[in-house]
PDB file of C-alpha atoms in Angstrom:
ATOM      1  CA  MET A   1      16.051   4.709 -21.487  1.00  0.00           C
ATOM      2  CA  LYS A   2      14.360   8.089 -21.547  1.00  0.00           C
ATOM      3  CA  LEU A   3      12.272   7.418 -24.633  1.00  0.00           C
ATOM      4  CA  ALA A   4      10.929   4.052 -23.463  1.00  0.00           C
ATOM      5  CA  LYS A   5       7.790   5.817 -22.272  1.00  0.00           C
ATOM      6  CA  TYR A   6       6.844   6.157 -25.953  1.00  0.00           C
ATOM      7  CA  ALA A   7       7.129   2.415 -26.603  1.00  0.00           C
ATOM      8  CA  PRO A   8       3.358   1.729 -26.323  1.00  0.00           C
ATOM      9  CA  GLN A   9       2.610   4.289 -29.025  1.00  0.00           C
ATOM     10  CA  ILE A  10       5.277   2.817 -31.302  1.00  0.00           C
ATOM     11  CA  ALA A  11       4.280  -0.785 -30.551  1.00  0.00           C
ATOM     12  CA  ALA A  12       0.755   0.009 -31.730  1.00  0.00           C
ATOM     13  CA  TYR A  13       2.159  -0.156 -35.273  1.00  0.00           C
ATOM     14  CA  VAL A  14       3.874  -3.546 -34.936  1.00  0.00           C
ATOM     15  CA  ASP A  15       1.282  -5.136 -37.256  1.00  0.00           C
ATOM     16  CA  ASP A  16       1.284  -2.370 -39.869  1.00  0.00           C
ATOM     17  CA  PRO A  17       2.935  -3.971 -42.919  1.00  0.00           C
ATOM     18  CA  ASP A  18       4.289  -0.629 -44.102  1.00  0.00           C
ATOM     19  CA  VAL A  19       6.390  -0.007 -40.979  1.00  0.00           C
ATOM     20  CA  TYR A  20       6.546  -3.095 -38.751  1.00  0.00           C
ATOM     21  CA  GLY A  21      10.198  -3.819 -39.481  1.00  0.00           C
ATOM     22  CA  HIS A  22      11.113  -0.343 -38.327  1.00  0.00           C
ATOM     23  CA  VAL A  23       8.905  -0.731 -35.260  1.00  0.00           C
ATOM     24  CA  VAL A  24      10.692  -3.928 -34.245  1.00  0.00           C
ATOM     25  CA  GLY A  25      14.085  -2.294 -34.666  1.00  0.00           C
ATOM     26  CA  THR A  26      13.015   0.772 -32.726  1.00  0.00           C
ATOM     27  CA  LEU A  27      11.628  -1.255 -29.824  1.00  0.00           C
ATOM     28  CA  TYR A  28      14.924  -3.140 -29.675  1.00  0.00           C
ATOM     29  CA  LYS A  29      16.910   0.090 -29.618  1.00  0.00           C
ATOM     30  CA  MET A  30      14.600   1.485 -26.937  1.00  0.00           C
ATOM     31  CA  ARG A  31      15.407  -1.543 -24.749  1.00  0.00           C
ATOM     32  CA  THR A  32      11.747  -2.385 -24.187  1.00  0.00           C
ATOM     33  CA  PRO A  33      11.346  -6.106 -23.423  1.00  0.00           C
ATOM     34  CA  ASP A  34       7.550  -6.078 -23.108  1.00  0.00           C
ATOM     35  CA  TYR A  35       6.641  -6.853 -26.718  1.00  0.00           C
ATOM     36  CA  VAL A  36       7.948 -10.386 -27.265  1.00  0.00           C
ATOM     37  CA  ASP A  37       4.520 -11.827 -28.101  1.00  0.00           C
ATOM     38  CA  GLN A  38       3.814  -9.129 -30.679  1.00  0.00           C
ATOM     39  CA  ILE A  39       7.242  -9.428 -32.306  1.00  0.00           C
ATOM     40  CA  ARG A  40       7.543 -13.229 -32.355  1.00  0.00           C
ATOM     41  CA  PRO A  41       5.424 -13.661 -35.544  1.00  0.00           C
ATOM     42  CA  HIS A  42       7.795 -11.371 -37.438  1.00  0.00           C
ATOM     43  CA  ALA A  43      10.674 -13.817 -36.924  1.00  0.00           C
ATOM     44  CA  ASN A  44       9.122 -15.696 -39.871  1.00  0.00           C
ATOM     45  CA  SER A  45       8.757 -12.662 -42.125  1.00  0.00           C
ATOM     46  CA  PRO A  46       9.470 -13.206 -45.821  1.00  0.00           C
ATOM     47  CA  SER A  47      11.649 -10.098 -45.656  1.00  0.00           C
ATOM     48  CA  ALA A  48      15.185 -10.965 -44.527  1.00  0.00           C
ATOM     49  CA  TRP A  49      15.912  -7.675 -42.769  1.00  0.00           C
ATOM     50  CA  ILE A  50      12.661  -7.823 -40.779  1.00  0.00           C
ATOM     51  CA  ARG A  51      13.364 -11.432 -39.793  1.00  0.00           C
ATOM     52  CA  LYS A  52      16.817 -10.345 -38.643  1.00  0.00           C
ATOM     53  CA  GLU A  53      15.428  -7.480 -36.531  1.00  0.00           C
ATOM     54  CA  ALA A  54      12.793  -9.727 -34.955  1.00  0.00           C
ATOM     55  CA  LYS A  55      15.291 -12.477 -34.173  1.00  0.00           C
ATOM     56  CA  ARG A  56      17.687  -9.953 -32.657  1.00  0.00           C
ATOM     57  CA  TYR A  57      14.899  -8.632 -30.404  1.00  0.00           C
ATOM     58  CA  LEU A  58      13.803 -12.144 -29.427  1.00  0.00           C
ATOM     59  CA  ALA A  59      17.366 -13.290 -28.733  1.00  0.00           C
ATOM     60  CA  LYS A  60      17.687 -10.520 -26.186  1.00  0.00           C
ATOM     61  CA  TYR A  61      14.231 -10.462 -24.596  1.00  0.00           C
ATOM     62  CA  ASP A  62      12.462 -13.809 -25.117  1.00  0.00           C
ATOM     63  CA  ALA A  63      12.869 -15.750 -21.876  1.00  0.00           C
ATOM     64  CA  ASN A  64      11.109 -18.821 -23.340  1.00  0.00           C
ATOM     65  CA  PRO A  65      12.301 -19.294 -26.921  1.00  0.00           C
ATOM     66  CA  SER A  66      10.389 -21.937 -28.800  1.00  0.00           C
TER      67      SER A  66
END
């Protein structure tokens, strides 16, 4: 995808509690599989929509689900 080159700048905010749900969703939409380790902790988020985004990303890109 053309915009995947911006993924590192977006991924830098994956731990920012104000935007991390949006970051996870954006990385999924950008088809960038390189952020599994950073996104995995968000699969246990207290927020349902963030958990859903993280699990969707991990279902597609996590080669070693735990």
